[in-house]
Coordinates of N, CA and C in Angstrom, one line a residue:
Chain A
X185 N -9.9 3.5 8.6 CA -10.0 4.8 9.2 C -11.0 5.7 8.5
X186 N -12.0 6.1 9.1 CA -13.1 6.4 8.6 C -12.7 8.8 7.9
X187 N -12.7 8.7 7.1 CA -12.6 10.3 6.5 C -13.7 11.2 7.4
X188 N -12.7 11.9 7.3 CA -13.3 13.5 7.8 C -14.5 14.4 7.4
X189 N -15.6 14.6 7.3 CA -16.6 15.4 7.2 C -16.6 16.5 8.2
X190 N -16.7 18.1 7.6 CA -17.0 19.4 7.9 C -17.9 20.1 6.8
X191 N -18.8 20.8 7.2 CA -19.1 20.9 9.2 C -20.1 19.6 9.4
X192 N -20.5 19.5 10.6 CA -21.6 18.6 10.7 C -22.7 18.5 10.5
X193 N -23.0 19.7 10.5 CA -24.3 20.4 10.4 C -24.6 21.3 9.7
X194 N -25.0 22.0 9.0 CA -25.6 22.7 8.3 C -27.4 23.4 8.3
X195 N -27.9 24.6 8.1 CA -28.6 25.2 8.2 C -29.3 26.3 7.3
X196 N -30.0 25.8 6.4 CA -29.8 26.8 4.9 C -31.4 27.2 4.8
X197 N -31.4 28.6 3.9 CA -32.4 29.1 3.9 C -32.9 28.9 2.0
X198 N -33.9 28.1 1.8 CA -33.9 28.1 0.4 C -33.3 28.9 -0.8
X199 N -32.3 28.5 -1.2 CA -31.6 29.5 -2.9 C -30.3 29.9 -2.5
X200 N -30.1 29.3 -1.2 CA -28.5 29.5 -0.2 C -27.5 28.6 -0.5
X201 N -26.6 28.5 -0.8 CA -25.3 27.8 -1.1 C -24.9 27.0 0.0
X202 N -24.0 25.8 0.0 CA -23.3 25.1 0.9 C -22.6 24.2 0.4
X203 N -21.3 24.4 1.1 CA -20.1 23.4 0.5 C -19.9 22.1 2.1
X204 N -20.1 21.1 1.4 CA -19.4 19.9 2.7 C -18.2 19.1 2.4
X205 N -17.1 19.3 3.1 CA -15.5 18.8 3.0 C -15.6 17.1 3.5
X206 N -14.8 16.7 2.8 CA -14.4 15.6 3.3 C -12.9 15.4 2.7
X207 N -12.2 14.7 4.3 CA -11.0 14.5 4.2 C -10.7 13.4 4.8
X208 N -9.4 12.6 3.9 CA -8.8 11.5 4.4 C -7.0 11.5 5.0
X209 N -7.1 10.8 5.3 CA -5.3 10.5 6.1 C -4.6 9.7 4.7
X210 N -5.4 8.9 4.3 CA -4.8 7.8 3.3 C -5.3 8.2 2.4
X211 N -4.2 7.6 1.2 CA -4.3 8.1 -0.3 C -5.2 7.7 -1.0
X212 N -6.2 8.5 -1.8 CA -7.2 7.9 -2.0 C -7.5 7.1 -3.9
X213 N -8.2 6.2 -4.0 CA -8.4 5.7 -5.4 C -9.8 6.6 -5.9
X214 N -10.6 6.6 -5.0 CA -12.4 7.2 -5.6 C -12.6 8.0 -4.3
X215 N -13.4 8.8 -4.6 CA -14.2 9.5 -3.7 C -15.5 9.3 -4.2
X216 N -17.1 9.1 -3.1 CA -18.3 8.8 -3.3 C -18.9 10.0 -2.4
X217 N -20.1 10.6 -3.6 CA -20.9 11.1 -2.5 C -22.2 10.5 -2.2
X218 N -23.0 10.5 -1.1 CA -24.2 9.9 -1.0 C -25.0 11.0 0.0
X219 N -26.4 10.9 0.1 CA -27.7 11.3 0.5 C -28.5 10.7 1.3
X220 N -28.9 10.5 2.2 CA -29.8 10.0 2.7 C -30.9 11.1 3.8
X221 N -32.4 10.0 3.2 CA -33.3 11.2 4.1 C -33.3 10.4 5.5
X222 N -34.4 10.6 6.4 CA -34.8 10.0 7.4 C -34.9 8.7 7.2
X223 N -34.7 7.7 7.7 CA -35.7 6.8 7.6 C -35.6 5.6 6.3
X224 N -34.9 6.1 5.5 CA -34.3 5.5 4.0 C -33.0 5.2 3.9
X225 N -32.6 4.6 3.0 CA -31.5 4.3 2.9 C -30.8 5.1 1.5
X226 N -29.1 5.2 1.8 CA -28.3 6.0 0.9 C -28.4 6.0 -0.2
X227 N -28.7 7.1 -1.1 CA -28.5 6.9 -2.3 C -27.5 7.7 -3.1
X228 N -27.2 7.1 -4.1 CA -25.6 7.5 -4.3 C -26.4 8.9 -5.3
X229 N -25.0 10.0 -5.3 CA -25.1 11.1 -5.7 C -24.1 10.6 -7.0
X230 N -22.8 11.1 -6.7 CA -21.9 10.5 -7.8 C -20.5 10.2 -7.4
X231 N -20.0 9.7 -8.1 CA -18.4 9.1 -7.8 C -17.2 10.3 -8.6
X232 N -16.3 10.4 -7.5 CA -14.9 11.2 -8.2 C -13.5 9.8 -8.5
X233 N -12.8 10.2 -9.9 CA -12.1 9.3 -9.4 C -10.7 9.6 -10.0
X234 N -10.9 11.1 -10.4 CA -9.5 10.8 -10.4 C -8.9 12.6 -10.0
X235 N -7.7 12.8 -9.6 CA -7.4 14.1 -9.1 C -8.0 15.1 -9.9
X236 N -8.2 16.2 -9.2 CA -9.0 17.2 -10.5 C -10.2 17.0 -11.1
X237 N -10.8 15.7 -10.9 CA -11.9 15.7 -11.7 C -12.9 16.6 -10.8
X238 N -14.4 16.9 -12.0 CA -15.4 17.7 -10.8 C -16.5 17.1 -11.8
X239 N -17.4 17.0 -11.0 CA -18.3 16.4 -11.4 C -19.7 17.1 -11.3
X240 N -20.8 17.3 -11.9 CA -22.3 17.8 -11.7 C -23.5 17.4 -11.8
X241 N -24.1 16.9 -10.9 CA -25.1 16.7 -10.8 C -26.6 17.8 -10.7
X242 N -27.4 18.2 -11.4 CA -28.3 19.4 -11.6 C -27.6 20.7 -11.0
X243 N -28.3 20.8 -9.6 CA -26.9 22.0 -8.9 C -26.4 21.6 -8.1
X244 N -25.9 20.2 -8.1 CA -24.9 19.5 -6.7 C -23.7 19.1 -7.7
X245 N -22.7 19.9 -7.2 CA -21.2 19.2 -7.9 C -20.3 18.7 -6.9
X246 N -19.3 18.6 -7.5 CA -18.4 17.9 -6.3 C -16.6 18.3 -6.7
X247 N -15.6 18.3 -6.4 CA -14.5 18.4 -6.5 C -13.7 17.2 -5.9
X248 N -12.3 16.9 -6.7 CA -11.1 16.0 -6.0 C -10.0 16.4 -5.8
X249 N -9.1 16.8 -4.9 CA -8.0 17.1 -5.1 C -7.4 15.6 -4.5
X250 N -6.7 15.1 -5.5 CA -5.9 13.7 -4.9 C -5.0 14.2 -4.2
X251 N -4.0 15.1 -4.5 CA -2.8 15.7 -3.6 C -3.3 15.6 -2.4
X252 N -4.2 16.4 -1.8 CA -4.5 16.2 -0.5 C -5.6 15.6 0.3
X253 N -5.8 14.4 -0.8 CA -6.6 13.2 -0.3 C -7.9 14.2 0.1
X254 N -8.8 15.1 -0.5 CA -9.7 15.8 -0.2 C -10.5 16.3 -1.0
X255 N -11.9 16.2 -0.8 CA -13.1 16.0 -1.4 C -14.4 17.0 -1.2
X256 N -15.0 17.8 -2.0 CA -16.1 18.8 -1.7 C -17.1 18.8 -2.6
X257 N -18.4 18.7 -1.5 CA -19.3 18.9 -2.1 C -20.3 20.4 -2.2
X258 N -20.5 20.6 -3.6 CA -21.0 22.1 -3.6 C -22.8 22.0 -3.9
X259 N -23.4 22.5 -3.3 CA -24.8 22.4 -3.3 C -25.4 23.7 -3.4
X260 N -25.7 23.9 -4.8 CA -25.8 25.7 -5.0 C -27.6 26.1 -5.4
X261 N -27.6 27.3 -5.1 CA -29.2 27.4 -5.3 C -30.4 26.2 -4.4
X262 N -29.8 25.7 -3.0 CA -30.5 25.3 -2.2 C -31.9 24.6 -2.3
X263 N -32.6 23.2 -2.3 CA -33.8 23.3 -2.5 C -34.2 22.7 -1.4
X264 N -35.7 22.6 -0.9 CA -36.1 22.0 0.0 C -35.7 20.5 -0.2
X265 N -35.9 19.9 -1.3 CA -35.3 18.5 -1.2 C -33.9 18.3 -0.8
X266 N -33.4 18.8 -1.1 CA -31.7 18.8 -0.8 C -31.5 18.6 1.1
X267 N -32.3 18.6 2.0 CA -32.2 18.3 3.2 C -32.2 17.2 3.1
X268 N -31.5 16.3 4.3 CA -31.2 15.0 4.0 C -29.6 14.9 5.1
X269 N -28.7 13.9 5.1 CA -27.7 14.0 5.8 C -26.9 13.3 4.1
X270 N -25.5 14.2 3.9 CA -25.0 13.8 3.2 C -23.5 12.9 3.7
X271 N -23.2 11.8 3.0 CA -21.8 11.3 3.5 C -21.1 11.2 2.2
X272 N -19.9 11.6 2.5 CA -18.5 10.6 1.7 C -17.8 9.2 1.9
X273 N -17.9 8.9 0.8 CA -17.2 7.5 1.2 C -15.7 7.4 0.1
X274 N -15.0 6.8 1.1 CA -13.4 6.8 0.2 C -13.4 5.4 0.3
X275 N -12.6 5.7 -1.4 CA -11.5 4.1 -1.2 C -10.0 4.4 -1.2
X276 N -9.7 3.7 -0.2 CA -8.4 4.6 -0.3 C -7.2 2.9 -1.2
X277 N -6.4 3.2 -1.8 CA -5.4 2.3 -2.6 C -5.1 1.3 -1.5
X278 N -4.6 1.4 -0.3 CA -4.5 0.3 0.4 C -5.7 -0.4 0.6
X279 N -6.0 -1.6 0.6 CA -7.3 -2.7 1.2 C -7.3 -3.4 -0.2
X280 N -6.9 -3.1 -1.0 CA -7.0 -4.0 -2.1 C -8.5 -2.9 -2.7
X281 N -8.3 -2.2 -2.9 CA -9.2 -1.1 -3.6 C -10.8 -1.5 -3.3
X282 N -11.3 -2.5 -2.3 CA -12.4 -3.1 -1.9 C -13.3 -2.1 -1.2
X283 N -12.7 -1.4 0.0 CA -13.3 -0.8 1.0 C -13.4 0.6 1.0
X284 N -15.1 0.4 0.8 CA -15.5 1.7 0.5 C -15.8 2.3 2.0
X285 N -15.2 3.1 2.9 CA -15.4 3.4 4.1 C -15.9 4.7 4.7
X286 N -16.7 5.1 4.8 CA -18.0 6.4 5.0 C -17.6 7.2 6.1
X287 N -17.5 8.5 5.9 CA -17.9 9.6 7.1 C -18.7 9.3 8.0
X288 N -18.7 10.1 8.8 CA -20.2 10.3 10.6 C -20.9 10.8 9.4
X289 N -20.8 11.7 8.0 CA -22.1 12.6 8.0 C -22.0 14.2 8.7
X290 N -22.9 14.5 7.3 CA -23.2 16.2 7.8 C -24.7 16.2 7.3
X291 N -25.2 16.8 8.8 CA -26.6 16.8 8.5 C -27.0 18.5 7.7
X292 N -27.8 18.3 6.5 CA -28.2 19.6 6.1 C -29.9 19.9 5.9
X293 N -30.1 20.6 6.8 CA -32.1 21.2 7.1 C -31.9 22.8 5.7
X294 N -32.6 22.4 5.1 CA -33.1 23.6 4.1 C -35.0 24.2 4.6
X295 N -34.7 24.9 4.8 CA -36.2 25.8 5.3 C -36.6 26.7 4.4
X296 N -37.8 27.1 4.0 CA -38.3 27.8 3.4 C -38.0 29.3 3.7
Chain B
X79 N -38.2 -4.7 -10.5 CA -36.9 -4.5 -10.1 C -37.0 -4.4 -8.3
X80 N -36.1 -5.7 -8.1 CA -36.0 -5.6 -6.7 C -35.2 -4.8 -6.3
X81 N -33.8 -4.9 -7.1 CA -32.6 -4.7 -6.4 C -32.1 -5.2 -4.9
X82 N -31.8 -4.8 -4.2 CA -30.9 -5.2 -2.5 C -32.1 -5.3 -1.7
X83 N -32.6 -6.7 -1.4 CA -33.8 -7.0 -0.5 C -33.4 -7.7 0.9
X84 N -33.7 -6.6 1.9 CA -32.8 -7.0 3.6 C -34.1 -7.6 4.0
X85 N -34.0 -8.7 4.5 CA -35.5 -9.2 5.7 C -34.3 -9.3 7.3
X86 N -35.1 -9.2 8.4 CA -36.6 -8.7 8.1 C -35.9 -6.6 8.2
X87 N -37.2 -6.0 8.6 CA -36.8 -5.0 8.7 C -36.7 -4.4 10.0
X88 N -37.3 -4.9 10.8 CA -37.4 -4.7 12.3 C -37.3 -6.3 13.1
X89 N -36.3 -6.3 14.1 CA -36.2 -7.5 15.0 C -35.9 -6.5 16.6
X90 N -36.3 -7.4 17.4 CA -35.7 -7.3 18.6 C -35.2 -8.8 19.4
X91 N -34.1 -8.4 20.0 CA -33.4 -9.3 20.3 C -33.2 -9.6 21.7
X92 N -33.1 -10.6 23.0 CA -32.6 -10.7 23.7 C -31.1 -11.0 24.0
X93 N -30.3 -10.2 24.7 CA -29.0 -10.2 25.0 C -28.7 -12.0 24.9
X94 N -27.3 -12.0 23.9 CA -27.2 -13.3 24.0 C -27.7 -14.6 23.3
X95 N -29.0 -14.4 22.3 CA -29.7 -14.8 21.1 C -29.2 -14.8 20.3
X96 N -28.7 -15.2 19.2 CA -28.1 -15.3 17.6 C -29.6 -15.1 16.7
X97 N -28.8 -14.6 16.0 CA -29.9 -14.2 14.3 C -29.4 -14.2 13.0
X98 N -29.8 -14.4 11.9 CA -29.2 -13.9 10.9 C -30.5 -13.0 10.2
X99 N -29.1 -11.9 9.5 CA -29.9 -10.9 8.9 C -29.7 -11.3 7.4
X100 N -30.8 -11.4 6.3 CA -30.6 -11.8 5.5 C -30.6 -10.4 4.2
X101 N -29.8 -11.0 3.1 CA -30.0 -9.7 2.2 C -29.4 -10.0 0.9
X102 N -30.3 -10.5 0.2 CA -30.5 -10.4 -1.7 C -30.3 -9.3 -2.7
X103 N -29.7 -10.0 -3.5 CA -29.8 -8.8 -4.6 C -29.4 -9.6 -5.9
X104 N -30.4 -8.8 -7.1 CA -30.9 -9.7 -8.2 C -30.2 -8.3 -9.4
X105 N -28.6 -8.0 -9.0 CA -28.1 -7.3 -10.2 C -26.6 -8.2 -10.6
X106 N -26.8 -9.4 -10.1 CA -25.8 -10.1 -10.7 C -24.3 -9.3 -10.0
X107 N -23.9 -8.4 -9.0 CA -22.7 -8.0 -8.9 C -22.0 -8.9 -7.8
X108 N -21.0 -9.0 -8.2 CA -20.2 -9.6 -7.3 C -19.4 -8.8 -6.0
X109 N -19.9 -7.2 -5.5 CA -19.0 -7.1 -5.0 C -20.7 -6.9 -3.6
X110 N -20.4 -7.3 -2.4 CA -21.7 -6.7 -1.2 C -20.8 -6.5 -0.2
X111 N -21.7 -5.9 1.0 CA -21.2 -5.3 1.7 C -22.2 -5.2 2.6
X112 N -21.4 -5.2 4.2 CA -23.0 -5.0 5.5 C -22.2 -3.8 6.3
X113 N -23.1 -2.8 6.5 CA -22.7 -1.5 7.2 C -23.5 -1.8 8.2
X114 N -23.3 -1.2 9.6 CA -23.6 -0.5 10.6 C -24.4 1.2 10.8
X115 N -25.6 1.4 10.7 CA -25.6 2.7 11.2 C -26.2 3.7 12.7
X116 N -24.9 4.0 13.3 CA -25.3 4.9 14.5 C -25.3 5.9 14.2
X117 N -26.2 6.6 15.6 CA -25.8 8.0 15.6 C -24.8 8.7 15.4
X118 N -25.0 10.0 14.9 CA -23.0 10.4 14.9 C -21.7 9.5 14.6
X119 N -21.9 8.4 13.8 CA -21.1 7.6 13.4 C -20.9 7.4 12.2
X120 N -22.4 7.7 11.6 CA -22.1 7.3 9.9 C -21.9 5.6 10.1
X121 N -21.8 5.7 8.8 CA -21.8 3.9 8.1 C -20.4 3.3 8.4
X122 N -20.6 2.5 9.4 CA -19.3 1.7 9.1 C -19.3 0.2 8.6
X123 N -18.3 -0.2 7.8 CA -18.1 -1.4 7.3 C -18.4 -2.6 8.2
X124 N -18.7 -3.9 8.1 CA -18.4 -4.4 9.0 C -18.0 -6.0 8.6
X125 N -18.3 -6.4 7.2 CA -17.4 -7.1 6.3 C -17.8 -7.0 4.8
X126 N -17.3 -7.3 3.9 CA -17.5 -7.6 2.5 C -17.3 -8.7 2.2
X127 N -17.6 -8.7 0.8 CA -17.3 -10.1 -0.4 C -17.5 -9.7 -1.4
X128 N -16.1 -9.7 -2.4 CA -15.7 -9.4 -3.7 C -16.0 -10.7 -4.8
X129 N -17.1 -11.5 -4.1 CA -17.7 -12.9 -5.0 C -17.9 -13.9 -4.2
X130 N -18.9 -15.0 -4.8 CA -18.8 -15.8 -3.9 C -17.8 -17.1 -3.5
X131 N -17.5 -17.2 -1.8 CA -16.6 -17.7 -1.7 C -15.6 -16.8 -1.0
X132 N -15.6 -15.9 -1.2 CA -14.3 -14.4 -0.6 C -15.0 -13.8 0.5
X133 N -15.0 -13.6 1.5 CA -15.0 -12.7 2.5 C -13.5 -12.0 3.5
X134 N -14.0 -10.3 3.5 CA -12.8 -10.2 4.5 C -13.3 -9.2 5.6
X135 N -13.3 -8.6 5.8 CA -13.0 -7.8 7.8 C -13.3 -6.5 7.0
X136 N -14.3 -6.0 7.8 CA -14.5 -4.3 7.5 C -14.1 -3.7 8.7
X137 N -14.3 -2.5 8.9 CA -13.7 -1.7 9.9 C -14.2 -2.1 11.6
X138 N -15.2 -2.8 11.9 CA -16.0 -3.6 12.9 C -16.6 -4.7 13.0
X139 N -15.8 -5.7 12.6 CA -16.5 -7.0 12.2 C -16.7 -7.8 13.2
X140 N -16.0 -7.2 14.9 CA -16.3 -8.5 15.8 C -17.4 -8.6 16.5
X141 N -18.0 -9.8 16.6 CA -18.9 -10.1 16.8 C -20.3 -10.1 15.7
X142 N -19.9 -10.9 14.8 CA -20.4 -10.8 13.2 C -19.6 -11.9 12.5
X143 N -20.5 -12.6 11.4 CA -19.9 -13.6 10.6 C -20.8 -13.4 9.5
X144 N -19.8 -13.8 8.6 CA -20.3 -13.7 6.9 C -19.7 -14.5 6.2
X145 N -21.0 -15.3 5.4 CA -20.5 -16.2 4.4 C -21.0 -15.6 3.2
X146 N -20.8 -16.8 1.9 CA -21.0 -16.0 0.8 C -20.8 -17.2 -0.2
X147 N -22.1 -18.1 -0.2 CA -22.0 -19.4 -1.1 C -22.6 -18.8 -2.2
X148 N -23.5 -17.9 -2.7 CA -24.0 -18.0 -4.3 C -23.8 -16.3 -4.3
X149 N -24.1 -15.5 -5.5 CA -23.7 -14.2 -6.2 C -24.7 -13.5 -5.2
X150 N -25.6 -14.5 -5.4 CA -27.2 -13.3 -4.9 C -27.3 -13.3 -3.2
X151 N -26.7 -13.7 -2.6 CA -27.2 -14.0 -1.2 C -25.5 -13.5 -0.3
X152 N -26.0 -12.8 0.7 CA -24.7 -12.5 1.4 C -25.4 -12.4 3.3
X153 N -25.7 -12.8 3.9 CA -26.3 -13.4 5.1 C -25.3 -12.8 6.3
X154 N -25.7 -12.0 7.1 CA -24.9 -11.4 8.2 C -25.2 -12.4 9.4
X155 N -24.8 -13.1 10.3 CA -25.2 -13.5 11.6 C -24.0 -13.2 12.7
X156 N -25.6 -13.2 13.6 CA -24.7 -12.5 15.3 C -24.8 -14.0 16.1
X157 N -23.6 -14.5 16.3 CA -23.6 -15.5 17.0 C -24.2 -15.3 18.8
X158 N -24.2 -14.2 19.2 CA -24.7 -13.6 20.6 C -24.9 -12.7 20.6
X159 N -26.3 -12.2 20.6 CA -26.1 -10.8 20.6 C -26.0 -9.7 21.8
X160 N -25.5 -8.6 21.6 CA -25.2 -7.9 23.0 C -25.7 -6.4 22.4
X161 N -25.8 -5.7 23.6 CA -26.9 -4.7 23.6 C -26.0 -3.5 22.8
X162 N -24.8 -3.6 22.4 CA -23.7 -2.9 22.1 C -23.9 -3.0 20.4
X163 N -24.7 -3.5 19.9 CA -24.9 -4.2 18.5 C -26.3 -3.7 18.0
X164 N -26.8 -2.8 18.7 CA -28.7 -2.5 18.8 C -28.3 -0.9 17.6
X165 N -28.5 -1.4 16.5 CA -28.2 -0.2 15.2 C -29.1 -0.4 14.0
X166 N -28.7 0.1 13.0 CA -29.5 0.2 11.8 C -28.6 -0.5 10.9
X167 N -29.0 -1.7 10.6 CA -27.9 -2.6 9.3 C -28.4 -2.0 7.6
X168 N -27.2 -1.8 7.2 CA -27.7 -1.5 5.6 C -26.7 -3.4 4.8
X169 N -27.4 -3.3 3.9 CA -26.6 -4.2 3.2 C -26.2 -3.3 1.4
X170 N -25.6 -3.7 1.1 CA -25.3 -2.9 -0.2 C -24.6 -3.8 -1.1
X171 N -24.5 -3.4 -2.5 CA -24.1 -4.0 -3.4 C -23.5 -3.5 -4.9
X172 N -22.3 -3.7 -5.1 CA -22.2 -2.6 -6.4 C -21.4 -4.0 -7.4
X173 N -21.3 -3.4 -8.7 CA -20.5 -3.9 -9.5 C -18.8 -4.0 -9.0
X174 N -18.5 -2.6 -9.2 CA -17.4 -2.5 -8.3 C -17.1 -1.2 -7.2
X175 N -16.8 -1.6 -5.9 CA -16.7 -0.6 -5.0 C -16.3 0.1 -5.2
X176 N -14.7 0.6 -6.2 CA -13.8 1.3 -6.4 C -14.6 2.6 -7.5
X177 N -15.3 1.8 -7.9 CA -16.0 2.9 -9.3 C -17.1 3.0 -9.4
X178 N -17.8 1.9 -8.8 CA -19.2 2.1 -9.3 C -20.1 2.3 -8.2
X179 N -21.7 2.6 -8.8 CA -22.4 3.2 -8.2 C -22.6 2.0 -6.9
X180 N -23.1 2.2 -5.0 CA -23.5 0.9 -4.5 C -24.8 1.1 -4.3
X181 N -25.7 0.0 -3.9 CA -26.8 -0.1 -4.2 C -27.2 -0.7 -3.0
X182 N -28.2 0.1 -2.0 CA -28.4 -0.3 -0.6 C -29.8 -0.8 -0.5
X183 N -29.5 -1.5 0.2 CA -31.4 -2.3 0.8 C -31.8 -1.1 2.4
X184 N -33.0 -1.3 2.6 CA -34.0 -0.5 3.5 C -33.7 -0.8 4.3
X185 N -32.6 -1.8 5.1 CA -32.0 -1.3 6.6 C -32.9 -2.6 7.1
X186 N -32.2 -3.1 7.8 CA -33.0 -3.3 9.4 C -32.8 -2.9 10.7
X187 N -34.0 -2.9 11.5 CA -33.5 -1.8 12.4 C -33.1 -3.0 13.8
X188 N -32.4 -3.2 14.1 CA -32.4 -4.3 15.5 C -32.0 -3.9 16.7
X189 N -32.8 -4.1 17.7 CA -32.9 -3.9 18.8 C -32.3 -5.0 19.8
X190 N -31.3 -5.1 20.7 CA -31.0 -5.8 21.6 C -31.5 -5.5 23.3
X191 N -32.1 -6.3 23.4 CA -32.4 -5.8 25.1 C -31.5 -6.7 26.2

């Protein structure tokens, strides 16, 4: 059962902040975040893996709350690269910790 | 550095034709994986292999088969294909799914008519 991504979309004006949620039904072992532009394929941002952890990448961090199987990514100071469609992918404890299973995606356009 | 190499990258297909999509990777990991991608769907699973020899069922596997005789080779085929199957295939590959980073090839794009 594929996790929840809000909002879908996104619309940012360069140096503008944006947070993207992802939530699951089932308990999770890792939380993943990934990137992708047009045309390319996903590249991974970074992995959460245990409740409370947060993680940072330059100005992209991320948050875990295990309790409620829920995951956010924080994308601060906006840059034109940062457009792209972002997904989460969970593993959730049941499947034998194997199946890494991905969001629809939230597309984010950064404009000058 | 190759990493995760998909051929081909573009096929079209007539309804009902079988193919295999093939897809390499030279990081020695045992764990791969073949996604699906649609619009407004995002990536779905559609099987794995935790080594060679092991395959099981991702979230859309029917009409799809996967084997998995050596580390480096994990080979998707559509035994018929149907116009309902016309998407963007990623193949990927990590050490381990649970923790570690995966590592995707350039998609192929396939078309069913």
């Amino acid at each position: 059962q594929q996790p929840v991504q809000s909002p879908q979309a996104v619309i940012l004006r360069e140096g503008e902040d944006a947070v993207i949620n992802c939530s699951s039904s089932k308990a999770l072992y890792s939380v993943h975040w990934y990137r992708q532009k047009h045309g390319e394929a996903p590249i991974f941002l970074m992995i959460l893996l245990k409740g409370g952890e947060q993680k940072g990448h330059d100005k992209i961090s991320a948050s875990f709350n295990e309790k409620k199987q829920q995951s956010s990514l924080y994308l601060t100071a906006s840059q034109l690269s940062y457009s792209g469609t972002y997904f989460c992918g969970t593993v959730p404890f049941s499947g034998g910790y194997n199946k890494l299973i991905f969001g629809a995606g939230t597309r984010l356009a950064v404009h000058p | 550095n190759a990493g995760v190499t998909q051929t081909p990258k573009f096929q079209v297909l007539k309804t009902g034709q079988s193919m295999t999509l093939q897809c390499a990777q030279d990081m020695n990991h045992e764990y791969m994986s073949w996604y699906r991608q649609d619009p407004g769907m995002g990536l779905r699973l559609i099987h794995y292999s935790v080594g060679a020899g092991i395959t099981d069922q991702g979230e859309v596997p029917n009409g799809y088969n996967v084997s998995r005789s050596t580390t480096e080779d994990f080979p998707l085929r559509l035994l018929s294909a149907a116009p309902s199957q016309t998407s963007v295939y990623f193949c990927a590959s990590s050490y381990r799914p649970n923790q570690a980073e995966a590592f995707f090839g350039q998609g192929t794009r396939l078309t069913v008519v």
